[in-house]
Short mmCIF file of C-alpha atoms in Angstrom, two decimals:
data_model
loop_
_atom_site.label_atom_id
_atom_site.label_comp_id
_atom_site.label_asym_id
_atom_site.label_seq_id
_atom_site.Cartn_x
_atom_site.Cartn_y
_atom_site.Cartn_z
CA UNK A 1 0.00 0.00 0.00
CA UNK A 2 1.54 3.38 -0.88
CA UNK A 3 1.81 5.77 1.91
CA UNK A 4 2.11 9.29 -0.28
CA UNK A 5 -0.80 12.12 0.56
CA UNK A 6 -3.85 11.99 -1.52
CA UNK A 7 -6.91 14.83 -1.94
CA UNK A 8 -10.37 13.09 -2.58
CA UNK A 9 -12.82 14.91 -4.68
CA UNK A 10 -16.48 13.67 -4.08
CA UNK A 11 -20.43 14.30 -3.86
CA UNK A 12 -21.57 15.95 -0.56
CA UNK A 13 -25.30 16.73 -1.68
CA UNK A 14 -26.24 12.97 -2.53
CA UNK A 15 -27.73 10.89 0.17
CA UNK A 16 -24.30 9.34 2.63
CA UNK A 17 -22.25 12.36 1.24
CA UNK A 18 -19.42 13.83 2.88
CA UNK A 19 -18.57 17.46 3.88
CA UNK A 20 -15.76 18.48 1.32
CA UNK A 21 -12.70 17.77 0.23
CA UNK A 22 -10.47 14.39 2.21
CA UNK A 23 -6.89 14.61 2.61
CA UNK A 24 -4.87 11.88 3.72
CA UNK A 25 -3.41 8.75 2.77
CA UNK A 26 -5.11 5.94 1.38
CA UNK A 27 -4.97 4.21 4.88
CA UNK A 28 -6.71 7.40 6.30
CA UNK A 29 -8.34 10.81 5.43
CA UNK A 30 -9.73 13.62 7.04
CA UNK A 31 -11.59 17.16 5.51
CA UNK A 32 -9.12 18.81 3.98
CA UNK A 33 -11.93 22.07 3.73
CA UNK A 34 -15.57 22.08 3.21
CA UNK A 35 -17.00 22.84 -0.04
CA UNK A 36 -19.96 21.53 -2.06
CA UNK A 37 -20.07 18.59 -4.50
CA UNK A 38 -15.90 19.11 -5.22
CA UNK A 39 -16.46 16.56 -8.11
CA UNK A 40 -13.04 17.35 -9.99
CA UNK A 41 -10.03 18.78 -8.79
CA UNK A 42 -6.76 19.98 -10.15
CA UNK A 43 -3.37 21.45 -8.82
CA UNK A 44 -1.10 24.05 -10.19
CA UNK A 45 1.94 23.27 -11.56
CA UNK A 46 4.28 24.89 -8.95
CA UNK A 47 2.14 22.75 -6.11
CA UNK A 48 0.79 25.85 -4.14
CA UNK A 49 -2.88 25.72 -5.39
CA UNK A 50 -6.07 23.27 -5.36
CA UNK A 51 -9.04 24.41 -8.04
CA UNK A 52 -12.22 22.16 -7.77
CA UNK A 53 -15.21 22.16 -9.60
CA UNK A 54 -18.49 22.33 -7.65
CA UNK A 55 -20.72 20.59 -9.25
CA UNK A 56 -24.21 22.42 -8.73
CA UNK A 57 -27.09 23.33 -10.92
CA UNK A 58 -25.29 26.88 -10.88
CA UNK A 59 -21.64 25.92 -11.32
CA UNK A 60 -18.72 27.61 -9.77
CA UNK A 61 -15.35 26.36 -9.45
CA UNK A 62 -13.31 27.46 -6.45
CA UNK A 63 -9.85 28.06 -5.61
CA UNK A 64 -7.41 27.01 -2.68
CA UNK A 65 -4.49 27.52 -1.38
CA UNK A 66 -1.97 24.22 -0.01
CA UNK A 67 -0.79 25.18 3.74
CA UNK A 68 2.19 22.78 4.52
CA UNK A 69 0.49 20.27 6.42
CA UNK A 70 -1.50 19.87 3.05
CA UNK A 71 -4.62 21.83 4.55
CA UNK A 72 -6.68 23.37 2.32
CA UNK A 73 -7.64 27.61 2.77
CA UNK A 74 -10.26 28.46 0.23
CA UNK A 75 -9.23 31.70 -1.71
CA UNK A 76 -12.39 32.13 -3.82
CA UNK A 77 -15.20 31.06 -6.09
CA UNK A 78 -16.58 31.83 -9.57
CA UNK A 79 -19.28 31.35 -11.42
CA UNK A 80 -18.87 28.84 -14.53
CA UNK A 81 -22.25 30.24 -16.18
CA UNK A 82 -23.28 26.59 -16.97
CA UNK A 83 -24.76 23.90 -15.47
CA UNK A 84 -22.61 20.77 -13.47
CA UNK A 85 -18.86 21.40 -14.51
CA UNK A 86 -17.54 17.95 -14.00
CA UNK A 87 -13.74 18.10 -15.12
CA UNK A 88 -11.26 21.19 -15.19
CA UNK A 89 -7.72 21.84 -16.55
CA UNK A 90 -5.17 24.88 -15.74
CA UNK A 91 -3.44 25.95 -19.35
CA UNK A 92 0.38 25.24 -19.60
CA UNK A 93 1.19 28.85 -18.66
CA UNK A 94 -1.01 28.59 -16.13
CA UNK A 95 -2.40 31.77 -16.50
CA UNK A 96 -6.09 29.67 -16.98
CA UNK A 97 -8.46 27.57 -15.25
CA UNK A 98 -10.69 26.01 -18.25
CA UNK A 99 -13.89 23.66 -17.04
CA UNK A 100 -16.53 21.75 -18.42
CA UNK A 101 -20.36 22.42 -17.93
CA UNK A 102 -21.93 18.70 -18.39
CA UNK A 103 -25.35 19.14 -18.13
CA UNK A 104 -25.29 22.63 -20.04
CA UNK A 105 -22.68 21.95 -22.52
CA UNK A 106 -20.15 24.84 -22.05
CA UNK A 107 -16.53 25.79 -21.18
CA UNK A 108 -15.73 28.42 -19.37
CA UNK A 109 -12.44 29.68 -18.56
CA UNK A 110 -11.08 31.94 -16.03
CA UNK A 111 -7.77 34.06 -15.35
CA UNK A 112 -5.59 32.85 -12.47
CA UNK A 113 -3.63 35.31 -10.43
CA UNK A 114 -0.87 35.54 -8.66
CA UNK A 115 -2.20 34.57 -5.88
CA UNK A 116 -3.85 31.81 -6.91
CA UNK A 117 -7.38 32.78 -6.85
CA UNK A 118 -9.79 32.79 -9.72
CA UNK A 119 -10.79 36.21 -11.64
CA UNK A 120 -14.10 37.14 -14.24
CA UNK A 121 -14.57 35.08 -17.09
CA UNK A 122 -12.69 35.71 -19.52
CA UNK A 123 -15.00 33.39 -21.96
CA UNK A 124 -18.41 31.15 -22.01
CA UNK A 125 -18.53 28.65 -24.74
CA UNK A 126 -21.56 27.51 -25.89
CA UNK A 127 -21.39 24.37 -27.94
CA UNK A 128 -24.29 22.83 -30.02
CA UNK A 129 -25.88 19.42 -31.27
CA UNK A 130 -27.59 16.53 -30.36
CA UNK A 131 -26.85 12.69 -30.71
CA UNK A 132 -28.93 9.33 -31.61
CA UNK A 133 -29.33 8.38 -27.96
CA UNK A 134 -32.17 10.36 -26.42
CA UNK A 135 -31.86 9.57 -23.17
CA UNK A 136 -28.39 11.15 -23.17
CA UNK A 137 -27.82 12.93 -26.21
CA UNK A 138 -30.63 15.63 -26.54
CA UNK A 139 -28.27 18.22 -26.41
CA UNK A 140 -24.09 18.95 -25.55
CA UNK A 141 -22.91 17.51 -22.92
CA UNK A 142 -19.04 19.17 -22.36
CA UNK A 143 -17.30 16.03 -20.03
CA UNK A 144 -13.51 17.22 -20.56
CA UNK A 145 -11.59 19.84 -21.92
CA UNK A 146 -7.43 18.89 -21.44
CA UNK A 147 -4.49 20.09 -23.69
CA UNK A 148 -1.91 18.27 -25.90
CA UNK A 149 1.44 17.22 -25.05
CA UNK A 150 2.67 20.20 -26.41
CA UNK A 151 0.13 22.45 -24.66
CA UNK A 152 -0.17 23.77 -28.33
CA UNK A 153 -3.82 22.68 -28.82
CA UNK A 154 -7.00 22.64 -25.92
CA UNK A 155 -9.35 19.67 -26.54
CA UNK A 156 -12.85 19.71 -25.28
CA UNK A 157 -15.16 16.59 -25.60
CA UNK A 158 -18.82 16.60 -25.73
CA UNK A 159 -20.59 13.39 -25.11
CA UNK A 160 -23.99 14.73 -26.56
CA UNK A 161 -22.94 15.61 -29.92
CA UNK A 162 -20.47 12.73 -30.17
CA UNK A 163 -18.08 15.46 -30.72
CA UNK A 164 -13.97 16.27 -30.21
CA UNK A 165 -13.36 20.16 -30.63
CA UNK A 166 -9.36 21.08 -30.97
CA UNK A 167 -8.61 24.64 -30.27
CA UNK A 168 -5.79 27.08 -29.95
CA UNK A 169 -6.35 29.47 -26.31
CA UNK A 170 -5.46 32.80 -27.22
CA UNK A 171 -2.94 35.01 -24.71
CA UNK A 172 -6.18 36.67 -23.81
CA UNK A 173 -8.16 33.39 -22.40
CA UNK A 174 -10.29 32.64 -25.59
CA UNK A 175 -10.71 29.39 -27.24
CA UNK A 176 -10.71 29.20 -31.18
CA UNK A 177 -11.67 26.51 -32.87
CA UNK A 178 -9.14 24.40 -35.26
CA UNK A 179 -10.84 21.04 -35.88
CA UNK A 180 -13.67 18.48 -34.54
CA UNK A 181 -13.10 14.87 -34.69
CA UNK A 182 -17.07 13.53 -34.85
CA UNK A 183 -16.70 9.62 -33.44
CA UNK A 184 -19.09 7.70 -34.35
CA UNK A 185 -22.47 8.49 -33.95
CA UNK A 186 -23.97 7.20 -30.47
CA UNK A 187 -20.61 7.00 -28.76
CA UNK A 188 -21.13 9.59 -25.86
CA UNK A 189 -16.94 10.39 -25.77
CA UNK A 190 -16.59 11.25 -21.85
CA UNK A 191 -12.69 11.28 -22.16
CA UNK A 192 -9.64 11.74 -23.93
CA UNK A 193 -5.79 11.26 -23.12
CA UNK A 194 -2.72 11.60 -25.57
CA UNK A 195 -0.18 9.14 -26.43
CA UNK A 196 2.97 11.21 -24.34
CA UNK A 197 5.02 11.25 -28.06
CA UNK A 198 2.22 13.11 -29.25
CA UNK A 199 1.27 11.27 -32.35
CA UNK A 200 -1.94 9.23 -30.93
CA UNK A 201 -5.22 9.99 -28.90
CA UNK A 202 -7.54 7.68 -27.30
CA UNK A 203 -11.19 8.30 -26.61
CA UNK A 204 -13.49 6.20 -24.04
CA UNK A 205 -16.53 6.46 -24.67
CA UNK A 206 -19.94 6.57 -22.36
CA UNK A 207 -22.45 5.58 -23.97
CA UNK A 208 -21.32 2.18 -25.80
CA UNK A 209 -18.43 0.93 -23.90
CA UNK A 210 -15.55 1.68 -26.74
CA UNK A 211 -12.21 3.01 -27.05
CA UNK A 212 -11.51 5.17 -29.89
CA UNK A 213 -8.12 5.18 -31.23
CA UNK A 214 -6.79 8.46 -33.07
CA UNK A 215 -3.77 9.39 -34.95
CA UNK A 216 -2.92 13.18 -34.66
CA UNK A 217 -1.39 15.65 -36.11
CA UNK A 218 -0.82 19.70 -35.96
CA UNK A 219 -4.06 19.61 -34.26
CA UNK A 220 -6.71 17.43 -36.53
CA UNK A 221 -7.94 13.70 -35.12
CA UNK A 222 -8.57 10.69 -37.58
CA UNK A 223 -9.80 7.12 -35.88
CA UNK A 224 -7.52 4.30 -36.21
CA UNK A 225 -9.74 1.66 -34.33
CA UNK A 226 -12.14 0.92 -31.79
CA UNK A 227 -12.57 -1.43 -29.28
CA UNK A 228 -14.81 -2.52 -27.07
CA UNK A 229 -13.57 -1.53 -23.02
CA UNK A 230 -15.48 -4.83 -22.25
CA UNK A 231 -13.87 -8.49 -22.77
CA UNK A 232 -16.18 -10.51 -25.30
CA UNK A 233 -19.22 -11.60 -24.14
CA UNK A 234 -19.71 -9.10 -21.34
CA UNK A 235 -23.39 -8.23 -20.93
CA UNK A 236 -25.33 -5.87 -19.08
CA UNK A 237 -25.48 -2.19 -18.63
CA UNK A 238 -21.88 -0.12 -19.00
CA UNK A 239 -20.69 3.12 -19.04
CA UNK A 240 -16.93 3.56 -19.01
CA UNK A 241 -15.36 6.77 -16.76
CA UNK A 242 -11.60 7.56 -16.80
CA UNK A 243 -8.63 7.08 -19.41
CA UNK A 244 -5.47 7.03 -18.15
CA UNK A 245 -2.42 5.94 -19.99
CA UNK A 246 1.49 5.75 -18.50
CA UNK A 247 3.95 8.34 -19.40
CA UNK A 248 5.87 5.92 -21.32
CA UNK A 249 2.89 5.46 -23.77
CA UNK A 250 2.71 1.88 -23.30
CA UNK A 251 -0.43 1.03 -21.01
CA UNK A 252 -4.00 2.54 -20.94
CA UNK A 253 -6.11 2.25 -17.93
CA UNK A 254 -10.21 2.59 -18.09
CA UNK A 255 -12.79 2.21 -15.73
CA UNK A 256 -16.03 0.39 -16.16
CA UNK A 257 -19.17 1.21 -14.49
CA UNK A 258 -21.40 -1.37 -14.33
CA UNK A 259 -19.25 -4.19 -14.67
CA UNK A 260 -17.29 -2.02 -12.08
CA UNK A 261 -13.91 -3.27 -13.35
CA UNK A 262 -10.49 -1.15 -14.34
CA UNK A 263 -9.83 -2.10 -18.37
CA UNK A 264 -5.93 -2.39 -19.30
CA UNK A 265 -4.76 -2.18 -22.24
CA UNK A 266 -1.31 -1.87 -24.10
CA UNK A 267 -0.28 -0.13 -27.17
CA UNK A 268 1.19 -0.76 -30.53
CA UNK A 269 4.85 0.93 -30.97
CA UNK A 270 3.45 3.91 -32.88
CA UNK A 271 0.58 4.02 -30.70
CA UNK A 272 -2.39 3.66 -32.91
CA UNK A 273 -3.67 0.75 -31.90
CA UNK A 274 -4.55 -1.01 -29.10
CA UNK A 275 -4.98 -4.76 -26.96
CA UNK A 276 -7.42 -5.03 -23.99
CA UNK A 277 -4.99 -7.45 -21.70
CA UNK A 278 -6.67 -7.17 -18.16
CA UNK A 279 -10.22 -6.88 -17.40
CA UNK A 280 -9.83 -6.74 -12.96
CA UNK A 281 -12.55 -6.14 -10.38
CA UNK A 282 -12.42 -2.09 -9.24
CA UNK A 283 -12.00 -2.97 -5.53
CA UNK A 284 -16.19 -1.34 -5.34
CA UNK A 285 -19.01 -0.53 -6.93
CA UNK A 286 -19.39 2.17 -9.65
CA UNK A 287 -15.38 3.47 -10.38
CA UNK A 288 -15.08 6.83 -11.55
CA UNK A 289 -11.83 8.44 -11.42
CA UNK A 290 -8.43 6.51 -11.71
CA UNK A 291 -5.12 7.84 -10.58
CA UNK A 292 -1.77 7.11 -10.40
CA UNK A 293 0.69 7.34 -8.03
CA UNK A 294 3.71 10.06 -7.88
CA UNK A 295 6.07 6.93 -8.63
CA UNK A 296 3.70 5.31 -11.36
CA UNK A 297 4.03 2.13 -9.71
CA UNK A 298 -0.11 2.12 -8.05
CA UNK A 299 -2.90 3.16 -9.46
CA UNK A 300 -6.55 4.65 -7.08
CA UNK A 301 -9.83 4.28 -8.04
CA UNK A 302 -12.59 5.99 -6.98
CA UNK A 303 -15.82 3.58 -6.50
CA UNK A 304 -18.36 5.87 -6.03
CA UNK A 305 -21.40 4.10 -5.10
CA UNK A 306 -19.81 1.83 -2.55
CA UNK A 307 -17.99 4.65 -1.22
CA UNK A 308 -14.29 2.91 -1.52
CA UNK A 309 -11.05 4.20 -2.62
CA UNK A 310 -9.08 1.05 -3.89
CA UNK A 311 -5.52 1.01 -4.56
CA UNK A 312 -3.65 -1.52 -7.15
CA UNK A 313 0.12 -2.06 -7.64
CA UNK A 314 0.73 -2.14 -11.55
CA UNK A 315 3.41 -4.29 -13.06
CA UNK A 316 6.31 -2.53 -14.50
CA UNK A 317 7.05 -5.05 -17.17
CA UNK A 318 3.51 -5.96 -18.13
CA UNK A 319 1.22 -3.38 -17.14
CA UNK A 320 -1.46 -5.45 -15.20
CA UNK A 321 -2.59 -3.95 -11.73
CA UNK A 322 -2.74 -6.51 -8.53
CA UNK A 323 -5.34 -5.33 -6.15
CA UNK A 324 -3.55 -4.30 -2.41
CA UNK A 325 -4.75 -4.22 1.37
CA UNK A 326 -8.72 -3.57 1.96
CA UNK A 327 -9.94 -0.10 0.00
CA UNK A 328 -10.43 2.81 1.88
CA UNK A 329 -13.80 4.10 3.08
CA UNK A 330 -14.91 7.56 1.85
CA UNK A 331 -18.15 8.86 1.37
CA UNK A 332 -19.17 9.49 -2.39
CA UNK A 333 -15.31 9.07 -3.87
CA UNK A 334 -15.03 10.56 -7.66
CA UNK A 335 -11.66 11.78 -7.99
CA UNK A 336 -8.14 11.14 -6.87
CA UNK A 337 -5.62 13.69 -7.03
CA UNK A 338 -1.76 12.80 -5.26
CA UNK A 339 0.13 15.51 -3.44
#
């Protein structure tokens, strides 16, 4: 069992909730600070600075600052002018917190000052269409927004329009749009991670329990393949979460919900295609977020809906994960972020 410091993101308005934000390790956590429904949560790149999304019917994200002891003081709180942002990203000169309104279909992005709290809007991006599921697709649905290797290009992903948008950020906080990847039709993409050499993207997608695999290139997605996230002849309702793949490029990590297992799967040389090798149990019920470790050698996942944080040694040769020790309780567990 790893013994480095975690922050826990998670739901405090559903029924069994918590209060705010745990700190700890995964043997143990405590509040870090209370704040409502901190669903996603990101740190700056120099370390000083926690931003979580609250996850409300009126959105805000919020800003904190890291006291030694890893405690969290709350600096301030914005408005994201959408609807349940669920996932947020700081630009590579962090200047910019960019997040993404789910059940509205936006990004909004705001300035980031010195300080480390959050300023006006600098943008609210409205993004259209609808998809063939219409439970799930009758409008946008913005899951992600992230940036390339590079930090050359911002990606946002919208589930409802089965839709990839590349953009530039301009120096002034303003997305422009470059290209749109459209996977196919009925996908729901949730998220997206890039091969660390820069030449690949990979997809999972909500709504029909695929990978997409993309080549890319100065900013414009084509599909390689798809595969199912599921081993053949899995049945029942699934709806795959997080992507995570190693910094080596070699191994991709997805969770399951449903059949509440963690999907590995390893990569061709040049990245553009992929294996499912591993199909293990998520330690609970319902995983959301996977993490991994500051040393790469474990890997969290968040099981929401049996309120466990599990923890799983991966193989350095062969990518599989080996579940450790007994998960951790937490109430309402949907993100993992290491100190």
């Amino acid at each position: 069992m790893t013994s480095e410091r975690i922050y826990v993101g998670s739901y405090t308005s559903q029924d069994g909730g918590g209060t705010g934000i745990g700190f700890g390790t995964a043997e143990e956590l405590v509040v870090a600070v209370e704040t409502t429904d901190p669903s996603f949560l990101t740190r700056s790149a120099d370390g000083r600075f926690v931003y979580a999304t609250n996850e409300l019917e009126a959105g805000r994200v919020s800003a904190f600052a890291i006291g030694d002891d890893g405690s969290l003081e709350f600096l301030n709180d914005q408005p994201t002018d959408g609807a349940h942002p669920c996932h947020l990203t700081i630009d590579p000169s962090g200047n910019y917190l960019l997040s993404a309104n789910y059940s509205s279909g936006s990004v909004a992005i705001h300035p980031i000052a010195a300080d480390g709290s959050l300023g006006t809007a600098t943008q609210f991006l409205q993004r259209e269409g609808t998809g063939p599921n219409a439970d799930r697709q009758e409008g946008p649905h913005a899951h992600q927004v992230t940036f390339d290797p590079d930090g050359a290009y911002a990606v946002d992903v919208d589930l409802g329009s089965d839709t990839v948008y590349v953009n530039t950020l301009t120096a002034d906080g303003r997305l422009e749009d470059v290209s749109r990847l459209q996977v196919h039709p009925g996908a729901g993409p949730r998220h997206l991670v890039f091969h660390p050499a820069g030449g690949a993207a990979y997809v999972i997608n909500e709504l029909d329990s695929t990978l997409t695999i993309c080549s890319y290139t100065d900013g414009k997605l084509a599909v390689t393949q798809t595969v199912s996230t599921r081993p053949d002849g899995a049945t029942g309702e699934n709806a795959p979460a997080e992507l995570l793949i190693t910094p080596d490029g070699r191994y991709l990590y997805g969770s399951n919900r449903g059949d509440n297992t963690i999907a590995v799967f390893a990569t061709d040389a040049d990245g553009l295609g992929v294996e499912l090798i591993q199909s293990i149990p998520s330690g609970g019920n319902w995983p959301r977020h996977l993490a991994f470790s500051n040393d790469l050698k474990h890997l969290y996942a968040a099981n929401e809906r049996s309120d466990a944080v599990a923890v799983f040694t991966i193989d350095q040769s062969s990518g599989a994960l080996t579940a450790t020790g007994t998960p951790l309780s937490w109430p309402k567990p949907v993100c993992i972020l290491p100190l």
